[in-house]
Coordinates of C-alpha atoms in Angstrom, one line a residue:
X16 CA -4.1 -4.7 38.7
X17 CA -1.3 -5.4 36.3
X18 CA -1.0 -3.7 32.9
X19 CA -2.0 -6.8 30.9
X20 CA -5.1 -7.3 33.0
X21 CA -5.9 -3.6 32.6
X22 CA -5.8 -3.9 28.8
X23 CA -8.0 -7.0 29.1
X24 CA -10.4 -5.2 31.4
X25 CA -10.5 -2.2 29.1
X26 CA -11.3 -4.1 25.9
X27 CA -13.9 -6.5 27.4
X28 CA -15.9 -4.2 29.8
X29 CA -16.2 -1.1 27.8
X30 CA -17.4 -0.6 24.2
X31 CA -14.6 1.0 22.3
X32 CA -15.6 4.4 20.8
X33 CA -15.4 5.4 17.2
X34 CA -11.8 5.9 16.2
X35 CA -11.0 8.7 13.8
X36 CA -8.4 7.8 11.2
X37 CA -6.2 10.6 9.8
X38 CA -4.0 9.7 6.8
X39 CA -0.7 11.5 6.6
X40 CA 0.6 10.0 3.4
X41 CA 0.8 13.3 1.5
X42 CA 2.7 15.1 4.3
X43 CA 4.6 12.7 6.6
X44 CA 4.6 9.9 4.0
X45 CA 6.2 12.3 1.5
X46 CA 9.1 12.7 3.9
X47 CA 10.2 9.1 3.0
X48 CA 13.6 9.2 1.5
X49 CA 13.3 9.5 -2.3
X50 CA 9.6 10.1 -2.4
X51 CA 8.2 13.3 -3.9
X52 CA 4.6 13.4 -5.3
X53 CA 3.8 15.7 -8.2
X54 CA 0.8 18.0 -7.6
X55 CA -1.6 15.9 -9.8
X56 CA -0.4 12.7 -8.0
X57 CA -1.2 14.3 -4.7
X58 CA -4.7 15.2 -6.0
X59 CA -5.3 11.6 -7.2
X60 CA -4.2 10.1 -3.9
X61 CA -6.3 12.7 -1.9
X62 CA -9.4 12.0 -4.0
X63 CA -9.1 8.2 -3.5
X64 CA -8.5 8.6 0.3
X65 CA -11.5 11.0 0.8
X66 CA -14.0 9.5 -1.6
X67 CA -13.3 5.7 -1.9
X68 CA -11.3 4.8 1.2
X69 CA -13.3 7.3 3.3
X70 CA -10.7 8.3 5.8
X71 CA -11.9 10.9 8.3
X72 CA -9.1 13.4 7.7
X73 CA -6.1 13.8 5.4
X74 CA -2.9 15.8 6.2
X75 CA -1.8 17.0 2.8
X76 CA 1.3 19.2 3.1
X77 CA 3.5 21.4 5.3
X78 CA 2.9 25.1 4.9
X79 CA 5.4 27.4 3.1
X80 CA 7.4 24.5 1.6
X81 CA 7.2 25.4 -2.2
X82 CA 5.1 26.8 -5.0
X83 CA 4.5 23.2 -6.2
X84 CA 3.2 22.3 -2.8
X85 CA 0.9 25.3 -2.9
X86 CA -0.6 24.2 -6.2
X87 CA -1.2 20.7 -4.9
X88 CA -3.0 22.0 -1.7
X89 CA -5.1 24.4 -3.8
X90 CA -6.2 21.6 -6.1
X91 CA -7.0 19.3 -3.2
X92 CA -9.0 22.0 -1.4
X93 CA -11.0 22.8 -4.5
X94 CA -11.9 19.1 -4.9
X95 CA -12.7 18.6 -1.2
X96 CA -15.0 21.7 -1.3
X97 CA -16.9 20.3 -4.3
X98 CA -17.7 17.1 -2.4
X99 CA -18.4 18.8 0.9
X100 CA -15.3 17.5 2.7
X101 CA -13.1 20.6 2.9
X102 CA -13.0 20.4 6.8
X103 CA -11.3 17.1 6.4
X104 CA -8.2 18.5 4.7
X105 CA -5.5 19.6 7.1
X106 CA -2.1 21.3 6.6
X107 CA 0.8 21.2 9.0
X108 CA 1.8 24.8 10.0
X109 CA 4.2 26.4 12.3
X110 CA 4.2 28.8 15.3
X111 CA 5.5 31.6 13.0
X112 CA 3.2 34.6 13.6
X113 CA 0.8 34.9 10.7
X114 CA 2.9 33.2 7.9
X115 CA 1.6 29.6 8.0
X116 CA -2.0 30.6 8.5
X117 CA -1.9 33.1 5.6
X118 CA -0.4 30.4 3.4
X119 CA -3.2 27.9 4.2
X120 CA -5.8 30.6 3.7
X121 CA -4.3 31.4 0.2
X122 CA -4.7 27.7 -0.7
X123 CA -8.3 27.7 0.4
X124 CA -7.7 25.5 3.4
X125 CA -9.7 25.6 6.6
X126 CA -7.6 23.6 9.1
X127 CA -4.1 24.1 10.5
X128 CA -2.2 21.4 12.4
X129 CA -0.1 23.7 14.5
X130 CA 3.3 22.3 15.4
X131 CA 4.2 23.2 19.0
X132 CA 7.0 21.7 21.1
X133 CA 6.0 18.8 23.3
X134 CA 9.2 18.5 25.3
X135 CA 11.2 21.0 27.3
X136 CA 14.3 20.0 25.5
X137 CA 12.9 20.9 22.1
X138 CA 11.4 24.2 23.4
X139 CA 14.7 25.4 25.0
X140 CA 17.2 24.1 22.6
X141 CA 15.4 24.3 19.2
X142 CA 13.3 27.4 19.8
X143 CA 15.6 28.9 22.4
X144 CA 12.5 30.1 24.3
X145 CA 11.1 29.6 27.8
X146 CA 7.9 27.6 28.1
X147 CA 6.0 30.8 28.9
X148 CA 7.3 32.5 25.7
X149 CA 6.3 29.5 23.6
X150 CA 2.8 29.4 25.1
X151 CA 2.4 33.2 24.4
X152 CA 3.4 32.6 20.7
X153 CA 1.0 29.7 20.4
X154 CA -1.8 31.8 21.8
X155 CA -1.0 34.6 19.3
X156 CA -1.3 32.0 16.5
X157 CA -4.6 30.8 17.9
X158 CA -6.0 34.3 18.0
X159 CA -4.9 35.0 14.4
X160 CA -6.3 31.6 13.2
X161 CA -9.6 32.5 14.8
X162 CA -9.7 35.9 13.1
X163 CA -9.2 34.2 9.7
X164 CA -11.7 31.4 10.3
X165 CA -9.1 28.6 10.5
X166 CA -9.7 25.6 12.8
X167 CA -6.7 24.5 14.9
X168 CA -5.4 21.1 15.9
X169 CA -2.2 21.2 18.0
X170 CA 0.8 18.8 17.5
X171 CA 3.0 18.4 20.6
X172 CA 6.2 17.5 18.8
X173 CA 8.4 15.0 20.7
X174 CA 5.5 14.5 23.2
X175 CA 7.0 11.0 23.9
X176 CA 10.3 12.6 24.9
X177 CA 8.4 15.2 27.0
X178 CA 6.5 12.5 28.9
X179 CA 9.7 10.6 29.6
X180 CA 11.9 13.5 30.6
X181 CA 9.8 16.6 31.4
X182 CA 6.1 15.7 32.0
X183 CA 5.6 18.8 34.1
X184 CA 6.4 20.8 30.9
X185 CA 3.8 18.9 28.9
X186 CA 1.2 19.6 31.7
X187 CA 2.2 23.3 31.8
X188 CA 1.6 23.6 28.1
X189 CA -1.8 21.8 28.1
X190 CA -3.0 23.5 31.3
X191 CA -2.4 26.9 29.5
X192 CA -4.2 25.8 26.3
X193 CA -6.9 23.4 27.4
X194 CA -9.6 26.0 27.4
X195 CA -8.8 27.5 24.0
X196 CA -10.5 26.6 20.7
X197 CA -8.0 23.9 19.9
X198 CA -10.1 21.0 18.6
X199 CA -7.6 18.1 18.9
X200 CA -4.3 17.7 20.9
X201 CA -2.2 15.4 18.7
X202 CA 0.5 13.4 20.6
X203 CA 3.4 12.1 18.4
X204 CA 6.0 9.6 19.3
X205 CA 8.3 11.7 17.0
X206 CA 11.4 9.6 17.4
X207 CA 9.6 6.2 17.5
X208 CA 11.0 5.4 21.0
X209 CA 7.9 4.2 22.9
X210 CA 6.7 0.7 23.6
X211 CA 3.1 -0.2 24.2
X212 CA 3.4 -0.3 28.0
X213 CA 4.8 3.3 28.0
X214 CA 2.0 4.4 25.6
X215 CA -0.6 2.9 28.0
X216 CA 1.1 4.6 31.0
X217 CA 1.4 8.1 29.4
X218 CA -2.1 8.0 27.8
X219 CA -3.7 7.1 31.1
X220 CA -2.0 10.1 32.7
X221 CA -3.2 12.4 29.9
X222 CA -6.8 11.1 30.0
X223 CA -7.0 11.2 33.8
X224 CA -5.7 14.7 33.9
X225 CA -7.7 16.0 30.9
X226 CA -10.8 13.8 30.5
X227 CA -12.6 16.3 28.3
X228 CA -9.9 16.7 25.6
X229 CA -9.7 14.9 22.3
X230 CA -6.3 13.2 21.9
X231 CA -4.8 11.8 18.7
X232 CA -1.8 9.5 18.6
X233 CA 0.9 9.7 15.9
X234 CA 3.3 6.7 15.8
X235 CA 6.7 6.1 14.2
X236 CA 8.0 2.7 13.4
X237 CA 11.7 2.8 14.5
X238 CA 11.3 -0.3 16.8
X239 CA 8.6 -1.9 14.6
X240 CA 6.0 -1.0 17.2
X241 CA 4.0 1.7 15.4
X242 CA 0.9 -0.5 15.0
X243 CA 1.2 -1.9 18.6
X244 CA 1.6 1.5 20.0
X245 CA -1.3 2.9 18.0
X246 CA -3.6 0.1 19.4
X247 CA -2.3 0.7 23.0
X248 CA -3.3 4.4 22.6
X249 CA -6.8 3.5 21.5
X250 CA -7.2 1.1 24.4
X251 CA -6.4 3.9 26.7
X252 CA -8.6 6.6 25.2
X253 CA -7.1 8.0 22.1
X254 CA -9.9 9.2 19.8
X255 CA -7.8 9.5 16.7
X256 CA -4.9 7.6 15.0
X257 CA -2.5 8.9 12.3
X258 CA -1.5 6.4 9.6
X259 CA 0.1 6.4 6.1
X260 CA -0.6 4.2 3.1
X261 CA 2.0 1.3 3.0
X262 CA 3.5 2.7 6.2
X263 CA 5.4 5.4 4.3
X264 CA 7.2 8.0 6.4
X265 CA 10.6 9.3 7.7
X266 CA 13.2 6.8 8.7
X267 CA 11.3 3.5 9.3
X268 CA 7.9 5.0 8.5
X269 CA 4.6 5.4 10.2
X270 CA 1.8 3.0 11.2
X271 CA 0.3 1.4 7.9
X272 CA -3.3 2.3 7.3
X273 CA -4.3 -1.3 6.3
X274 CA -2.8 -3.0 9.4
X275 CA -4.2 -0.5 11.8
X276 CA -7.7 -0.8 10.3
X277 CA -8.0 -4.6 10.4
X278 CA -6.5 -4.9 13.9
X279 CA -8.9 -2.2 15.2
X280 CA -11.9 -4.0 13.7
X281 CA -11.0 -7.7 14.2
X282 CA -9.2 -7.7 17.5
X283 CA -11.0 -4.8 19.3
X284 CA -14.3 -4.5 17.5
X285 CA -13.6 -0.7 17.1
X286 CA -15.6 1.3 14.7
X287 CA -14.0 3.3 11.8
X288 CA -15.2 4.9 8.6
X289 CA -12.7 2.9 6.4
X290 CA -14.0 1.1 3.3
X291 CA -11.8 -2.0 3.5
X292 CA -12.4 -3.2 -0.1
X293 CA -10.4 -0.1 -1.2
X294 CA -7.3 -0.7 0.9
X295 CA -5.6 -2.8 -1.8
X296 CA -6.4 -0.2 -4.5
X297 CA -5.0 2.8 -2.6
X298 CA -1.9 0.7 -1.7
X299 CA -1.2 0.0 -5.3
X300 CA -1.8 3.6 -6.3
X301 CA 0.6 5.0 -3.7
X302 CA 3.2 2.2 -4.5
X303 CA 3.1 3.4 -8.2
X304 CA 3.4 7.1 -7.5
X305 CA 6.0 6.7 -4.7
X306 CA 8.1 4.2 -6.6
X307 CA 8.6 2.2 -3.4
X308 CA 7.6 -1.4 -3.7
X309 CA 5.4 -3.0 -1.0
X310 CA 7.0 -6.1 0.5
X311 CA 5.3 -9.3 -0.9
X312 CA 4.6 -10.4 2.7
X313 CA 3.2 -7.1 3.9
X314 CA 0.0 -7.9 5.7
X315 CA -3.3 -7.2 3.8
X316 CA -1.7 -5.5 0.7
X317 CA 1.4 -7.6 -0.1
X318 CA 1.3 -9.8 -3.2
X319 CA 1.8 -13.0 -1.4
X320 CA -0.4 -12.7 1.7
X321 CA -3.4 -14.5 0.2
X322 CA -1.3 -17.2 -1.6
X323 CA -1.1 -20.6 0.0
X324 CA 1.9 -22.6 -0.9
X325 CA 1.9 -25.6 1.4
X326 CA -0.3 -28.5 0.0
X327 CA -1.6 -29.3 3.5
X328 CA -3.1 -25.8 3.7
X329 CA -4.9 -26.2 0.4
X330 CA -6.2 -29.6 1.6
X331 CA -7.5 -27.9 4.8
X332 CA -9.1 -25.1 2.9
X333 CA -11.1 -27.7 0.9
X334 CA -12.2 -29.3 4.1
X335 CA -14.2 -26.6 5.8
X336 CA -11.7 -23.8 5.4
X337 CA -9.4 -25.0 8.1
X338 CA -6.6 -22.6 7.2
X339 CA -8.6 -19.4 6.8
X340 CA -9.0 -16.6 9.3
X341 CA -11.0 -13.4 9.3
X342 CA -8.6 -11.8 6.8
X343 CA -10.4 -13.2 3.8
X344 CA -9.1 -11.7 0.5
X345 CA -12.5 -10.8 -0.8
X346 CA -12.9 -8.4 2.1
X347 CA -10.1 -6.3 0.6
X348 CA -11.1 -6.7 -3.1
X349 CA -8.7 -9.6 -3.7
X350 CA -8.8 -13.4 -4.1
X351 CA -7.0 -16.3 -2.6
X352 CA -4.4 -18.1 -4.8
X353 CA -2.7 -21.4 -4.4
X354 CA 0.9 -21.1 -5.5
X355 CA 2.6 -24.0 -7.2
X356 CA 6.0 -25.3 -6.3
X357 CA 7.8 -28.1 -4.6
X358 CA 5.7 -27.9 -1.5
X359 CA 2.4 -27.8 -3.3
X360 CA 1.0 -31.3 -2.9
X361 CA -1.9 -32.8 -4.7
X362 CA -4.6 -30.7 -2.9
X363 CA -3.0 -27.4 -3.9
X364 CA -2.7 -28.5 -7.6
X365 CA -6.2 -29.9 -7.5
X366 CA -7.5 -26.5 -6.4
X367 CA -5.8 -24.8 -9.3
X368 CA -7.0 -27.4 -11.8
X369 CA -10.5 -26.9 -10.5
X370 CA -10.3 -23.1 -10.8
X371 CA -9.2 -23.6 -14.4
X372 CA -11.9 -26.1 -15.1
X373 CA -9.4 -28.9 -15.9
X374 CA -10.5 -32.4 -14.9
X375 CA -7.7 -34.9 -14.5
X376 CA -7.6 -38.5 -13.2
X377 CA -5.7 -39.3 -10.1
X378 CA -2.9 -40.7 -12.1
X379 CA -2.7 -37.6 -14.4
X380 CA -2.7 -35.3 -11.3
X381 CA 0.2 -37.4 -9.9
X382 CA 2.2 -36.8 -13.0
X383 CA 1.5 -33.1 -13.1
X384 CA 2.4 -32.9 -9.4
X385 CA 5.7 -34.6 -10.1
X386 CA 6.6 -32.1 -12.9
X387 CA 5.7 -29.1 -10.7
X388 CA 7.9 -30.4 -7.9
X389 CA 10.8 -30.8 -10.4
X390 CA 10.3 -27.2 -11.5
X391 CA 10.1 -26.0 -7.9
X392 CA 13.4 -27.7 -7.1
X393 CA 15.0 -25.7 -9.9
X394 CA 13.6 -22.5 -8.3
X395 CA 11.3 -21.8 -11.2
X396 CA 8.1 -20.1 -10.1
X397 CA 5.0 -21.9 -11.4
X398 CA 1.8 -19.9 -11.7
X399 CA -1.8 -20.9 -12.3
X400 CA -1.4 -19.6 -15.9
X401 CA 1.5 -22.1 -16.4
X402 CA -0.6 -25.0 -15.3
X403 CA -2.3 -25.7 -18.7
X404 CA 1.1 -25.8 -20.3
X405 CA 2.5 -28.2 -17.7
X406 CA -0.6 -30.4 -18.2
X407 CA -0.1 -30.2 -21.9
X408 CA 3.5 -31.1 -21.6
X409 CA 2.9 -34.0 -19.3
X410 CA -0.1 -35.4 -21.0
X411 CA 0.6 -34.5 -24.6
X412 CA -1.9 -37.0 -26.1
X413 CA -4.8 -35.7 -23.9
X414 CA -4.5 -32.0 -24.5
X415 CA -5.1 -30.1 -27.8
X416 CA -2.0 -28.6 -29.4
X417 CA -1.2 -24.9 -28.9
X418 CA -3.2 -22.8 -31.3
X419 CA -0.7 -20.0 -31.5
X420 CA 2.9 -21.0 -32.3
X421 CA 6.1 -19.1 -33.0
X422 CA 7.4 -20.5 -36.3
X423 CA 10.5 -18.2 -36.6
X424 CA 11.7 -14.8 -35.7
X425 CA 14.7 -12.5 -36.0
X426 CA 15.5 -9.4 -33.9
X427 CA 18.4 -7.2 -34.7
X428 CA 20.1 -4.5 -32.6
X429 CA 22.6 -2.0 -34.1
X430 CA 24.2 1.0 -32.5
X431 CA 22.4 4.2 -33.6
X432 CA 19.5 2.4 -35.2
X433 CA 16.1 1.3 -33.9
X434 CA 15.8 -2.5 -33.3
X435 CA 14.0 -4.4 -36.0
X436 CA 12.0 -7.6 -35.7
X437 CA 10.7 -10.1 -38.3
X438 CA 8.1 -12.5 -37.0
X439 CA 6.4 -15.6 -38.5
X440 CA 3.6 -17.2 -36.4
X441 CA 1.1 -20.0 -36.9
X442 CA -2.5 -19.3 -35.7
X443 CA -4.9 -22.2 -36.0
X444 CA -2.6 -23.8 -38.5
X445 CA -2.3 -20.8 -40.8
X446 CA 1.0 -18.8 -41.0
X447 CA 1.4 -15.1 -40.9
X448 CA 4.4 -12.8 -41.2
X449 CA 5.2 -9.2 -40.3
X450 CA 8.1 -6.8 -39.7
X451 CA 8.4 -3.8 -37.3
X452 CA 10.8 -1.5 -35.6
X453 CA 10.6 -0.6 -31.9
X454 CA 12.2 1.1 -28.9
X455 CA 13.8 -2.2 -27.9
X456 CA 14.0 -5.8 -29.3
X457 CA 11.0 -7.0 -27.4
X458 CA 9.0 -3.8 -28.3
X459 CA 9.8 -4.4 -32.0
X460 CA 8.7 -8.0 -31.7
X461 CA 5.3 -7.1 -30.1
X462 CA 4.7 -4.4 -32.7
X463 CA 5.1 -7.0 -35.4
X464 CA 2.7 -9.3 -33.6
X465 CA 0.2 -6.4 -33.3
X466 CA 0.4 -5.9 -37.0
X467 CA -0.5 -9.5 -37.7
X468 CA -3.5 -9.4 -35.3
X469 CA -4.7 -6.1 -36.7
X470 CA -4.1 -6.4 -40.4
X471 CA -4.5 -10.2 -40.9
X472 CA -7.0 -11.2 -38.2
X473 CA -8.8 -7.8 -37.6
X474 CA -8.4 -8.5 -33.8
X475 CA -7.2 -6.3 -30.9
X476 CA -4.0 -7.3 -29.2
X477 CA -4.0 -7.2 -25.4
X478 CA -2.3 -4.2 -23.7
X479 CA 0.9 -4.7 -21.8
X480 CA 0.2 -3.6 -18.3
X481 CA 3.4 -4.4 -16.5
X482 CA 6.8 -6.0 -17.3
X483 CA 9.2 -7.3 -14.7
X484 CA 12.5 -9.1 -15.1
X485 CA 14.2 -11.1 -12.3
X486 CA 17.4 -13.1 -12.1
X487 CA 18.6 -15.4 -9.3
X488 CA 20.7 -13.7 -6.6
X489 CA 24.3 -13.2 -7.5
X490 CA 23.7 -11.6 -10.9
X491 CA 25.7 -14.0 -13.0
X492 CA 25.7 -13.2 -16.7
X493 CA 24.7 -16.7 -17.5
X494 CA 21.8 -16.7 -15.1
X495 CA 18.4 -17.7 -16.2
X496 CA 16.1 -14.7 -16.7
X497 CA 12.5 -14.8 -15.5
X498 CA 10.2 -12.3 -17.3
X499 CA 6.8 -11.7 -15.8
X500 CA 4.3 -9.8 -18.0
X501 CA 0.9 -8.6 -17.0
X502 CA -1.6 -8.1 -19.8
X503 CA -5.0 -6.4 -19.9
X504 CA -7.4 -8.0 -22.3
X505 CA -10.6 -5.9 -22.1
X506 CA -11.6 -6.3 -18.4
X507 CA -9.4 -9.4 -17.8
X508 CA -5.9 -9.4 -16.3
X509 CA -3.6 -12.2 -17.4
X510 CA -0.1 -12.7 -15.9
X511 CA 2.3 -14.9 -17.7
X512 CA 6.0 -15.9 -17.1
X513 CA 8.8 -17.0 -19.4
X514 CA 12.1 -18.5 -18.3
X515 CA 15.2 -18.4 -20.5
X516 CA 18.9 -17.5 -20.6
X517 CA 18.0 -14.6 -22.9
X518 CA 15.7 -11.8 -21.7
X519 CA 14.0 -11.3 -25.0
X520 CA 13.4 -15.0 -25.4
X521 CA 11.9 -15.2 -21.9
X522 CA 9.6 -12.3 -22.7
X523 CA 8.6 -14.0 -26.0
X524 CA 7.7 -17.3 -24.2
X525 CA 5.5 -15.3 -21.8
X526 CA 3.8 -13.6 -24.7
X527 CA 2.9 -16.8 -26.4
X528 CA 1.6 -18.3 -23.2
X529 CA -0.7 -15.3 -23.0
X530 CA -1.9 -15.6 -26.6
X531 CA -2.8 -19.3 -26.1
X532 CA -4.7 -18.5 -22.9
X533 CA -6.8 -16.0 -24.9
X534 CA -7.4 -18.6 -27.7
X535 CA -8.6 -21.1 -25.1

């Protein structure tokens, strides 16, 4: 039977078991270049992973790294103990006599992921020890862990290299350790060199030789195969998979939690503990703390993955959801959006108008479509929030005038002094003025507006949640600036955009769009 047939046979004639998910974001993910979590950030991520996302285990640190790391592990262990999940918190430790185990005990931990060498090359050249000496050292660590009440999982570092070049060494190691108290044997593709066919071959050999042992698989993404390799491992008997949020990790990263989860569930009907509606939230939290942006087209958690642009797709969605698959956004705590641009088409625009409660005639929709296409040709991004303004612009006589207007403003910037703004606005036909200083020109402008809303209208002004500026590629000084501002008005999120040659002016345009949305 060929390999493809074997996979087919495996997935159709045997119920896949429950798959344990271990998240390594706080250990392996932190080895991403430029990423270093503060202790309280580690605690916040650990809390969310354990409580909300409900991963089975988390690997939170490497032993003996630093005092800051020790503080973080202590805080996480305290929290995990409070919610009865301390046995799910694991720390990478080394075959170093008693040092790593003592460090973990000092932190209040109960589980060590002991790092042994999974290839003869690593054993001889890195440790400069014979396999027999290495096995004796591992057994000494196991005995000491047992004395201190610490549970042990064993990593076979460079297991993939071992299976390729020295399988007899891998078997020698496991033969010597298979009857110990090691709970899980964790098999990493440390250098990210395997493909799914090799994973299938090697896992079948491991499972055939050691049917009673629990094997985890730990993938790296150097060939963009981390997810594929993880699934191949599960199909051939791996009981646990290691993942990271957003695929963080050394070099090209690890298998992303969200991708592994949905493929396990949808393609192979495997069971996991993961709460899928929390995947987007944990992605955003880690993105913020790590300072590494998620690609807009990253499956499940990217900004654009539930945004339809082509008009034919929006048309199909309105006719029995022709362009929808099992990855519905609501499943992940998100919603489908219909982007507006030159490929939108009438159906897409009609969807957005419907969501906004705007009813237009066929002729009016045609005019609005034409304007959006023109804007798309100029590479402007058009959002649903822009739509009322485009409608207003195209059909001036049909739509009420803006309620909040900028009458005049002045912002000044002088070296050594705080920027100053003077603002005059018209709200429902009545004019108001205010002055303020700020940390920047736009900050001064918004503070003046806040004064008007607080002192003259006795109203709260929305909180600025996020502020992003983009210019077209090439970075010319005369390029148009697009400013995207996210506002939080009580429990509602509003995202508005402004486009202008001047950054402050673009931000001001976005601000007035937001104020008019609130008035409406």
